[in-house]
Amino acid sequence: MAAGTPNKTLWTVVALCGLSVAFDGYDLVVFGTTVPSLLAEWQIGPAEAGRIGSYALIGMLIGALLIGTVTDWLGRRWTMIACVTWFSALTALCAFAPSPEVFGLLRFLSGIGLGGLMPTAAALVVEYAPRGKENITYTIMQSGYAVGGILAASLAIPLIPAVGWQTMYLIGAAPVLVIVPLALRYLPESLEYLVLRGETAKAEALAAKLGVPVPEVTRPEKRSWYSSIRELAKPGFRAGTVLLWLASLCALLMVYGMNTWLPQIMRQANFPLGSALSFLLVFNVGSIVGSIIGGRAADRIGSKPVLVISFLLAAVSIATLAARPNIAAIYILVAIAGYGTIGTQNLINAFVTRYYPVTARSTGIGWSLGVGRFGAILGPVVGGLVIASGAGFQWNFYLFATVAVIGLLAAALVPLSPALADDRLRDAIKTELKERTA
């Protein structure tokens, strides 16, 4: 989108997408906050709790791959509204689950909607972001993810002891009551989608209403729902696709592993429950502050070097936690780890949405997140197995730090995208023409 995108249009999209993503973040952390209660109430072990935690992530994997692909074909606005409605209703139903089996099934089904939400919101925000500020705009929106995590951690401390873990899932009904009505009224459709569908009149009318230009998008002559998938494997994109998938897998393994097990790991290290949950709160606060700083840096010096530094910070901070330093140092390291994990994934998402051409934007981020969900599935499972093995709490930190190093190497090897090269050439030509006519 052009640099002249009106603030009202831009922040309407950012706010509605950010609110929706906040409940994705809430869902991520809510399971971690309720794990100790579930272990006690249903008399299950850490390994089984880890498996239950992975069910929602399997659903997210399916949702990201399926919904992320068809979004470029069906439209971004209605896809996002449908995803929010779906996951909100099913999250609330988790409060009434009579057994671990039913709870796991509901978590799986809600995960499908959550998996489809992220690529859709990402594509919309990057489309409406001012040119040259895509990373910072996206990370501001994506900070809603950590805000949701903070909300879950903050509410869990007083609510779980007072009224039980079920209340935490009932709060998940809020999006369908609050966000969906606002999105139906205010969220615009993707102009890129309308142009690609050949609905030029609708695109021009919406652009005039929003006060933005119609995007310059070349419409392919023939296009099916799987056309955008083929673009991910084209020469020039193939190596980057695989490496970005690996980086996303590593980041999401750390995000879900740490958010699920950080309270329990800290309890193993002899911290009380309230203090252990406070670490989860700091973890998510650190990700917000770091994401905004990282997004601004990525717009100035490029996404790739910032991603490498972010993975490095994750590796160092998490490995140092294994030494159990003093309490002040632990809080600082946990905050840095929050940025190095959640913040790194936010930067990967922003990078991926710009790495591919417009015709494959939602599909690219959908498949990156979809493959990354394998890491998200492994995080809670492997973390639970390490705890169940009786090994010291340090070994989970060693595991996550090693994953960060692998992600660092993957990010460092990502080649320049032909789409980004074309954008830079186009911007250079426009700048030169302006200077000549000035």
Short mmCIF file of C-alpha atoms in Angstrom, two decimals:
data_model
loop_
_atom_site.label_atom_id
_atom_site.label_comp_id
_atom_site.label_asym_id
_atom_site.label_seq_id
_atom_site.Cartn_x
_atom_site.Cartn_y
_atom_site.Cartn_z
CA MET A 1 0.00 0.00 0.00
CA ALA A 2 1.18 3.50 -0.68
CA ALA A 3 2.85 5.58 1.96
CA GLY A 4 -0.23 7.84 2.03
CA THR A 5 -2.51 5.32 3.68
CA PRO A 6 -4.80 7.37 5.98
CA ASN A 7 -4.25 6.76 9.68
CA LYS A 8 -7.93 5.95 10.21
CA THR A 9 -7.86 3.13 7.65
CA LEU A 10 -4.48 1.81 8.79
CA TRP A 11 -5.26 1.74 12.49
CA THR A 12 -8.73 0.29 11.97
CA VAL A 13 -7.13 -2.72 10.27
CA VAL A 14 -4.28 -2.91 12.82
CA ALA A 15 -6.64 -2.61 15.80
CA LEU A 16 -9.16 -5.23 14.65
CA CYS A 17 -6.47 -7.69 13.56
CA GLY A 18 -4.50 -7.00 16.75
CA LEU A 19 -7.56 -7.63 18.95
CA SER A 20 -8.20 -10.91 17.15
CA VAL A 21 -4.57 -12.00 17.46
CA ALA A 22 -4.66 -11.07 21.17
CA PHE A 23 -7.02 -13.94 21.76
CA ASP A 24 -4.72 -16.21 19.79
CA GLY A 25 -2.05 -15.23 22.32
CA TYR A 26 -4.54 -15.69 25.15
CA ASP A 27 -5.23 -19.21 23.92
CA LEU A 28 -1.49 -19.95 23.74
CA VAL A 29 -0.87 -19.01 27.39
CA VAL A 30 -4.18 -20.10 28.92
CA PHE A 31 -3.31 -23.78 28.64
CA GLY A 32 0.04 -23.24 30.35
CA THR A 33 -1.65 -21.39 33.23
CA THR A 34 -4.18 -24.19 33.73
CA VAL A 35 -1.78 -27.16 33.41
CA PRO A 36 -1.12 -27.43 37.18
CA SER A 37 -4.90 -27.46 37.82
CA LEU A 38 -5.55 -30.03 35.10
CA LEU A 39 -2.81 -32.28 36.47
CA ALA A 40 -4.47 -32.20 39.90
CA GLU A 41 -8.12 -32.46 38.84
CA TRP A 42 -7.86 -35.21 36.24
CA GLN A 43 -4.90 -37.00 37.82
CA ILE A 44 -2.88 -36.98 34.61
CA GLY A 45 0.90 -36.83 34.24
CA PRO A 46 3.07 -34.20 32.54
CA ALA A 47 3.55 -36.34 29.43
CA GLU A 48 -0.22 -36.69 28.91
CA ALA A 49 -0.72 -32.97 29.57
CA GLY A 50 1.91 -32.28 26.91
CA ARG A 51 0.00 -34.42 24.43
CA ILE A 52 -3.26 -32.61 25.22
CA GLY A 53 -1.46 -29.31 24.72
CA SER A 54 -0.37 -30.46 21.29
CA TYR A 55 -3.93 -31.17 20.09
CA ALA A 56 -4.73 -27.48 19.62
CA LEU A 57 -1.46 -27.11 17.74
CA ILE A 58 -2.34 -29.95 15.38
CA GLY A 59 -5.57 -28.10 14.67
CA MET A 60 -3.59 -24.90 14.08
CA LEU A 61 -1.36 -26.73 11.63
CA ILE A 62 -4.38 -27.89 9.62
CA GLY A 63 -5.99 -24.46 9.83
CA ALA A 64 -2.85 -22.61 8.72
CA LEU A 65 -2.27 -24.87 5.73
CA LEU A 66 -5.89 -25.14 4.63
CA ILE A 67 -7.35 -21.74 5.49
CA GLY A 68 -4.11 -19.87 4.77
CA THR A 69 -4.19 -21.30 1.24
CA VAL A 70 -7.83 -20.61 0.41
CA THR A 71 -7.72 -17.09 1.89
CA ASP A 72 -5.99 -15.78 -1.24
CA TRP A 73 -8.85 -17.36 -3.19
CA LEU A 74 -11.91 -16.67 -1.00
CA GLY A 75 -11.04 -13.28 0.50
CA ARG A 76 -9.38 -12.12 3.70
CA ARG A 77 -12.15 -10.24 5.50
CA TRP A 78 -14.74 -13.02 5.67
CA THR A 79 -12.09 -15.66 6.34
CA MET A 80 -10.88 -13.74 9.37
CA ILE A 81 -14.41 -13.20 10.73
CA ALA A 82 -15.21 -16.91 10.32
CA CYS A 83 -11.98 -17.95 12.08
CA VAL A 84 -12.60 -15.66 15.06
CA THR A 85 -16.17 -16.95 15.47
CA TRP A 86 -15.06 -20.57 15.25
CA PHE A 87 -12.19 -20.53 17.75
CA SER A 88 -14.01 -18.26 20.22
CA ALA A 89 -17.01 -20.53 20.54
CA LEU A 90 -14.97 -23.72 20.86
CA THR A 91 -12.56 -22.25 23.41
CA ALA A 92 -15.51 -21.36 25.65
CA LEU A 93 -16.83 -24.92 25.38
CA CYS A 94 -13.55 -26.21 26.88
CA ALA A 95 -14.80 -24.95 30.24
CA PHE A 96 -17.51 -27.63 30.20
CA ALA A 97 -15.28 -30.55 29.18
CA PRO A 98 -16.04 -33.53 31.47
CA SER A 99 -12.81 -35.41 30.71
CA PRO A 100 -9.30 -34.97 29.27
CA GLU A 101 -10.43 -36.66 26.03
CA VAL A 102 -13.29 -34.22 25.38
CA PHE A 103 -11.10 -31.31 26.42
CA GLY A 104 -8.42 -32.40 23.94
CA LEU A 105 -10.98 -32.71 21.11
CA LEU A 106 -12.33 -29.21 21.74
CA ARG A 107 -8.80 -27.83 21.85
CA PHE A 108 -8.08 -29.49 18.50
CA LEU A 109 -11.20 -28.03 16.87
CA SER A 110 -10.57 -24.53 18.22
CA GLY A 111 -7.03 -24.77 16.89
CA ILE A 112 -8.31 -25.01 13.31
CA GLY A 113 -9.82 -21.53 13.58
CA LEU A 114 -6.75 -20.14 15.35
CA GLY A 115 -4.48 -21.57 12.66
CA GLY A 116 -6.40 -19.79 9.91
CA LEU A 117 -6.54 -16.46 11.75
CA MET A 118 -2.84 -15.59 11.79
CA PRO A 119 -2.05 -15.75 8.04
CA THR A 120 -5.23 -13.86 7.22
CA ALA A 121 -4.56 -11.06 9.70
CA ALA A 122 -0.91 -10.88 8.64
CA ALA A 123 -1.77 -10.48 4.96
CA LEU A 124 -4.34 -7.75 5.66
CA VAL A 125 -2.05 -5.69 7.88
CA VAL A 126 0.98 -5.88 5.58
CA GLU A 127 -1.21 -4.90 2.64
CA TYR A 128 -2.47 -1.73 4.35
CA ALA A 129 0.89 -0.86 5.99
CA PRO A 130 2.74 2.20 4.61
CA ARG A 131 5.63 1.32 2.29
CA GLY A 132 8.88 1.01 4.22
CA LYS A 133 7.06 0.53 7.54
CA GLU A 134 5.70 -2.97 7.02
CA ASN A 135 7.76 -4.56 9.80
CA ILE A 136 6.96 -2.03 12.52
CA THR A 137 3.27 -1.93 11.52
CA TYR A 138 3.06 -5.71 11.58
CA THR A 139 4.87 -6.07 14.91
CA ILE A 140 2.60 -3.46 16.51
CA MET A 141 -0.40 -5.51 15.39
CA GLN A 142 1.27 -8.76 16.37
CA SER A 143 2.00 -7.37 19.84
CA GLY A 144 -1.63 -8.13 20.48
CA TYR A 145 -0.51 -11.76 20.62
CA ALA A 146 1.66 -11.07 23.68
CA VAL A 147 -1.00 -8.77 25.17
CA GLY A 148 -3.33 -11.75 25.10
CA GLY A 149 -0.67 -13.84 26.79
CA ILE A 150 -0.21 -11.18 29.46
CA LEU A 151 -3.97 -11.06 29.97
CA ALA A 152 -4.10 -14.82 30.47
CA ALA A 153 -1.17 -14.84 32.90
CA SER A 154 -2.52 -11.83 34.83
CA LEU A 155 -6.04 -13.24 35.15
CA ALA A 156 -4.82 -16.71 36.07
CA ILE A 157 -3.02 -15.54 39.22
CA PRO A 158 -6.22 -14.35 41.02
CA LEU A 159 -8.94 -16.29 39.15
CA ILE A 160 -7.74 -19.90 39.18
CA PRO A 161 -7.39 -20.16 42.98
CA ALA A 162 -10.66 -18.24 43.51
CA VAL A 163 -13.08 -19.67 40.92
CA GLY A 164 -11.27 -22.49 39.13
CA TRP A 165 -9.55 -23.06 35.79
CA GLN A 166 -12.83 -23.23 33.83
CA THR A 167 -13.27 -19.45 34.02
CA MET A 168 -10.11 -18.97 32.00
CA TYR A 169 -11.72 -20.73 29.02
CA LEU A 170 -15.10 -19.02 29.41
CA ILE A 171 -13.28 -15.73 28.83
CA GLY A 172 -12.46 -17.14 25.38
CA ALA A 173 -16.03 -16.31 24.30
CA ALA A 174 -15.20 -12.58 24.30
CA PRO A 175 -14.07 -12.35 20.63
CA VAL A 176 -17.37 -13.53 19.17
CA LEU A 177 -19.20 -11.00 21.35
CA VAL A 178 -16.86 -8.03 20.86
CA ILE A 179 -14.59 -8.42 17.82
CA VAL A 180 -16.96 -10.01 15.31
CA PRO A 181 -19.59 -7.18 15.42
CA LEU A 182 -16.83 -4.58 15.04
CA ALA A 183 -15.20 -6.47 12.17
CA LEU A 184 -18.52 -6.84 10.34
CA ARG A 185 -18.97 -3.08 10.49
CA TYR A 186 -15.47 -1.69 10.07
CA LEU A 187 -12.98 -4.22 8.68
CA PRO A 188 -12.34 -3.62 4.95
CA GLU A 189 -11.78 -6.37 2.41
CA SER A 190 -8.37 -6.77 0.83
CA LEU A 191 -8.02 -4.51 -2.20
CA GLU A 192 -5.37 -6.86 -3.57
CA TYR A 193 -7.86 -9.71 -3.39
CA LEU A 194 -10.53 -7.72 -5.25
CA VAL A 195 -8.10 -6.73 -8.01
CA LEU A 196 -6.85 -10.30 -8.40
CA ARG A 197 -10.47 -11.50 -8.65
CA GLY A 198 -11.10 -9.02 -11.45
CA GLU A 199 -13.57 -7.02 -9.31
CA THR A 200 -12.02 -3.72 -10.32
CA ALA A 201 -15.16 -1.64 -9.78
CA LYS A 202 -15.51 -2.89 -6.20
CA ALA A 203 -11.81 -2.27 -5.57
CA GLU A 204 -12.04 1.30 -6.90
CA ALA A 205 -15.17 2.03 -4.85
CA LEU A 206 -13.61 0.65 -1.65
CA ALA A 207 -10.32 2.46 -2.29
CA ALA A 208 -12.18 5.75 -2.77
CA LYS A 209 -14.11 5.18 0.47
CA LEU A 210 -10.93 4.39 2.41
CA GLY A 211 -8.92 7.16 0.78
CA VAL A 212 -6.21 4.85 -0.52
CA PRO A 213 -4.95 4.08 -4.03
CA VAL A 214 -5.90 0.90 -5.85
CA PRO A 215 -2.88 -1.44 -5.56
CA GLU A 216 -0.79 -2.14 -8.64
CA VAL A 217 -1.30 -5.89 -9.00
CA THR A 218 -0.90 -7.90 -12.20
CA ARG A 219 -3.84 -10.24 -12.51
CA PRO A 220 -2.94 -13.74 -13.77
CA GLU A 221 -5.00 -15.00 -16.71
CA LYS A 222 -5.84 -18.33 -15.08
CA ARG A 223 -5.81 -18.91 -11.35
CA SER A 224 -7.08 -21.72 -9.10
CA TRP A 225 -6.97 -22.24 -5.34
CA TYR A 226 -3.68 -24.14 -5.58
CA SER A 227 -1.91 -21.67 -7.89
CA SER A 228 -0.39 -19.77 -4.98
CA ILE A 229 1.05 -22.99 -3.52
CA ARG A 230 3.06 -23.55 -6.71
CA GLU A 231 4.56 -20.07 -6.38
CA LEU A 232 6.26 -21.02 -3.11
CA ALA A 233 8.39 -23.62 -4.92
CA LYS A 234 9.31 -21.55 -7.97
CA PRO A 235 13.01 -21.00 -8.73
CA GLY A 236 14.24 -18.08 -6.64
CA PHE A 237 11.78 -18.86 -3.83
CA ARG A 238 12.41 -22.57 -3.23
CA ALA A 239 15.46 -22.37 -0.92
CA GLY A 240 14.05 -19.41 0.99
CA THR A 241 10.76 -21.24 1.48
CA VAL A 242 12.44 -24.24 3.11
CA LEU A 243 14.72 -22.12 5.30
CA LEU A 244 11.89 -19.85 6.46
CA TRP A 245 9.83 -22.94 7.29
CA LEU A 246 12.70 -24.25 9.41
CA ALA A 247 13.16 -20.89 11.15
CA SER A 248 9.42 -20.73 11.90
CA LEU A 249 9.47 -24.31 13.20
CA CYS A 250 12.32 -23.47 15.60
CA ALA A 251 10.72 -20.23 16.81
CA LEU A 252 7.30 -21.80 17.41
CA LEU A 253 8.85 -24.79 19.20
CA MET A 254 10.40 -22.33 21.66
CA VAL A 255 7.27 -20.16 21.91
CA TYR A 256 4.90 -23.01 22.72
CA GLY A 257 7.39 -25.01 24.75
CA MET A 258 8.27 -22.05 26.97
CA ASN A 259 4.71 -20.74 27.34
CA THR A 260 3.35 -24.19 28.18
CA TRP A 261 6.03 -25.31 30.62
CA LEU A 262 7.71 -22.17 32.02
CA PRO A 263 5.48 -22.08 35.14
CA GLN A 264 6.03 -25.79 35.80
CA ILE A 265 9.79 -25.54 35.11
CA MET A 266 10.05 -22.69 37.60
CA ARG A 267 8.09 -24.68 40.16
CA GLN A 268 10.64 -27.46 39.69
CA ALA A 269 13.25 -24.83 40.51
CA ASN A 270 11.39 -24.29 43.84
CA PHE A 271 9.47 -21.11 42.97
CA PRO A 272 5.85 -20.90 44.27
CA LEU A 273 2.95 -20.99 41.75
CA GLY A 274 2.26 -17.21 41.88
CA SER A 275 5.90 -16.41 41.28
CA ALA A 276 6.12 -19.00 38.49
CA LEU A 277 3.13 -17.42 36.72
CA SER A 278 4.74 -13.98 37.09
CA PHE A 279 7.66 -15.25 34.99
CA LEU A 280 5.15 -16.04 32.23
CA LEU A 281 3.87 -12.48 32.51
CA VAL A 282 7.38 -11.01 32.17
CA PHE A 283 8.12 -13.38 29.27
CA ASN A 284 5.22 -11.90 27.28
CA VAL A 285 5.90 -8.28 28.29
CA GLY A 286 9.46 -8.70 27.03
CA SER A 287 8.15 -9.93 23.71
CA ILE A 288 6.02 -6.79 23.19
CA VAL A 289 8.79 -4.30 23.88
CA GLY A 290 11.35 -6.32 21.94
CA SER A 291 9.03 -6.86 18.97
CA ILE A 292 8.44 -3.15 18.48
CA ILE A 293 12.17 -2.39 18.73
CA GLY A 294 12.97 -5.30 16.42
CA GLY A 295 10.31 -4.29 13.90
CA ARG A 296 11.68 -0.75 13.71
CA ALA A 297 15.20 -2.09 13.28
CA ALA A 298 14.05 -4.50 10.54
CA ASP A 299 12.53 -1.62 8.55
CA ARG A 300 15.85 0.25 8.76
CA ILE A 301 18.49 -2.46 8.23
CA GLY A 302 16.47 -5.39 6.87
CA SER A 303 14.66 -8.38 8.37
CA LYS A 304 17.40 -10.96 7.95
CA PRO A 305 20.11 -9.47 10.23
CA VAL A 306 17.53 -8.64 12.90
CA LEU A 307 16.22 -12.21 12.81
CA VAL A 308 19.73 -13.59 13.28
CA ILE A 309 20.33 -11.31 16.28
CA SER A 310 16.92 -12.23 17.75
CA PHE A 311 17.64 -15.97 17.59
CA LEU A 312 21.06 -15.29 19.18
CA LEU A 313 19.43 -13.42 22.07
CA ALA A 314 17.04 -16.33 22.57
CA ALA A 315 19.88 -18.88 22.69
CA VAL A 316 22.01 -16.89 25.13
CA SER A 317 19.21 -15.84 27.50
CA ILE A 318 17.57 -19.29 27.70
CA ALA A 319 20.90 -21.09 28.18
CA THR A 320 21.81 -18.67 30.96
CA LEU A 321 18.53 -19.39 32.77
CA ALA A 322 19.76 -22.95 33.29
CA ALA A 323 22.39 -21.58 35.70
CA ARG A 324 19.56 -20.22 37.92
CA PRO A 325 21.07 -16.77 38.58
CA ASN A 326 19.65 -14.35 41.15
CA ILE A 327 16.00 -13.35 40.92
CA ALA A 328 16.61 -9.95 39.27
CA ALA A 329 18.74 -11.54 36.55
CA ILE A 330 16.11 -14.24 35.99
CA TYR A 331 13.42 -11.64 35.30
CA ILE A 332 15.69 -9.81 32.84
CA LEU A 333 16.65 -13.05 31.08
CA VAL A 334 13.02 -14.19 30.88
CA ALA A 335 12.05 -10.85 29.29
CA ILE A 336 14.87 -11.17 26.72
CA ALA A 337 13.82 -14.77 26.06
CA GLY A 338 10.26 -13.51 25.45
CA TYR A 339 11.56 -11.29 22.67
CA GLY A 340 13.93 -13.96 21.35
CA THR A 341 11.04 -16.42 20.97
CA ILE A 342 7.69 -14.66 20.44
CA GLY A 343 9.33 -11.51 19.04
CA THR A 344 11.42 -13.58 16.63
CA GLN A 345 8.33 -15.38 15.34
CA ASN A 346 6.60 -12.02 14.85
CA LEU A 347 9.53 -10.82 12.72
CA ILE A 348 9.52 -14.06 10.73
CA ASN A 349 5.82 -13.59 9.95
CA ALA A 350 6.39 -10.01 8.77
CA PHE A 351 9.34 -11.15 6.65
CA VAL A 352 7.41 -14.02 5.07
CA THR A 353 4.42 -11.86 4.10
CA ARG A 354 6.78 -9.67 2.07
CA TYR A 355 9.02 -12.47 0.81
CA TYR A 356 6.44 -13.67 -1.73
CA PRO A 357 4.47 -11.82 -4.43
CA VAL A 358 0.99 -10.48 -3.68
CA THR A 359 -0.64 -13.50 -5.31
CA ALA A 360 0.90 -15.83 -2.71
CA ARG A 361 1.02 -13.60 0.37
CA SER A 362 -1.55 -15.37 2.58
CA THR A 363 -0.48 -18.77 1.26
CA GLY A 364 3.18 -18.06 2.02
CA ILE A 365 2.55 -17.09 5.64
CA GLY A 366 -0.05 -19.85 6.00
CA TRP A 367 2.39 -22.56 4.96
CA SER A 368 5.23 -21.05 6.98
CA LEU A 369 3.04 -21.07 10.09
CA GLY A 370 1.62 -24.48 9.15
CA VAL A 371 5.01 -26.14 8.92
CA GLY A 372 6.08 -24.14 11.96
CA ARG A 373 3.22 -25.72 13.89
CA PHE A 374 5.17 -28.98 13.84
CA GLY A 375 7.58 -27.17 16.13
CA ALA A 376 4.67 -25.85 18.17
CA ILE A 377 3.39 -29.41 18.56
CA LEU A 378 6.82 -30.69 19.57
CA GLY A 379 7.39 -27.91 22.13
CA PRO A 380 4.78 -28.96 24.72
CA VAL A 381 5.32 -32.68 24.05
CA VAL A 382 9.12 -32.65 24.34
CA GLY A 383 8.98 -30.28 27.30
CA GLY A 384 6.57 -32.62 29.07
CA LEU A 385 8.76 -35.64 28.34
CA VAL A 386 11.84 -33.89 29.76
CA ILE A 387 9.96 -33.02 32.95
CA ALA A 388 8.47 -36.53 33.24
CA SER A 389 11.94 -38.06 32.80
CA GLY A 390 13.01 -36.66 36.15
CA ALA A 391 15.92 -34.74 34.63
CA GLY A 392 16.72 -31.39 36.19
CA PHE A 393 14.83 -28.26 35.14
CA GLN A 394 18.00 -27.08 33.36
CA TRP A 395 17.57 -29.60 30.55
CA ASN A 396 14.48 -27.92 29.11
CA PHE A 397 16.47 -24.68 28.90
CA TYR A 398 19.35 -26.46 27.17
CA LEU A 399 16.89 -27.97 24.69
CA PHE A 400 15.26 -24.65 23.78
CA ALA A 401 18.63 -22.88 23.50
CA THR A 402 19.83 -25.51 21.01
CA VAL A 403 16.69 -25.00 18.93
CA ALA A 404 17.42 -21.25 18.88
CA VAL A 405 20.87 -21.91 17.40
CA ILE A 406 19.32 -24.02 14.61
CA GLY A 407 16.84 -21.22 13.88
CA LEU A 408 19.70 -18.72 13.77
CA LEU A 409 21.51 -20.76 11.10
CA ALA A 410 18.33 -21.12 9.02
CA ALA A 411 17.63 -17.37 9.12
CA ALA A 412 21.23 -16.53 8.21
CA LEU A 413 21.02 -18.67 5.05
CA VAL A 414 17.76 -17.24 3.62
CA PRO A 415 18.53 -15.81 0.14
CA LEU A 416 17.19 -12.52 -1.23
CA SER A 417 13.61 -12.82 -2.45
CA PRO A 418 12.94 -11.98 -6.13
CA ALA A 419 9.74 -10.25 -4.97
CA LEU A 420 11.67 -7.98 -2.59
CA ALA A 421 14.25 -7.29 -5.31
CA ASP A 422 11.42 -6.29 -7.70
CA ASP A 423 9.91 -3.99 -5.04
CA ARG A 424 13.25 -2.29 -4.47
CA LEU A 425 13.75 -1.80 -8.22
CA ARG A 426 10.22 -0.42 -8.58
CA ASP A 427 10.76 2.01 -5.70
CA ALA A 428 14.09 3.13 -7.14
CA ILE A 429 12.49 3.82 -10.54
CA LYS A 430 9.66 5.80 -8.92
CA THR A 431 12.14 7.83 -6.88
CA GLU A 432 14.24 8.57 -9.95
CA LEU A 433 11.17 9.65 -11.95
CA LYS A 434 10.09 11.97 -9.13
CA GLU A 435 13.54 13.53 -8.99
CA ARG A 436 13.57 14.06 -12.76
CA THR A 437 10.14 15.72 -12.76
CA ALA A 438 10.85 17.83 -9.68
#
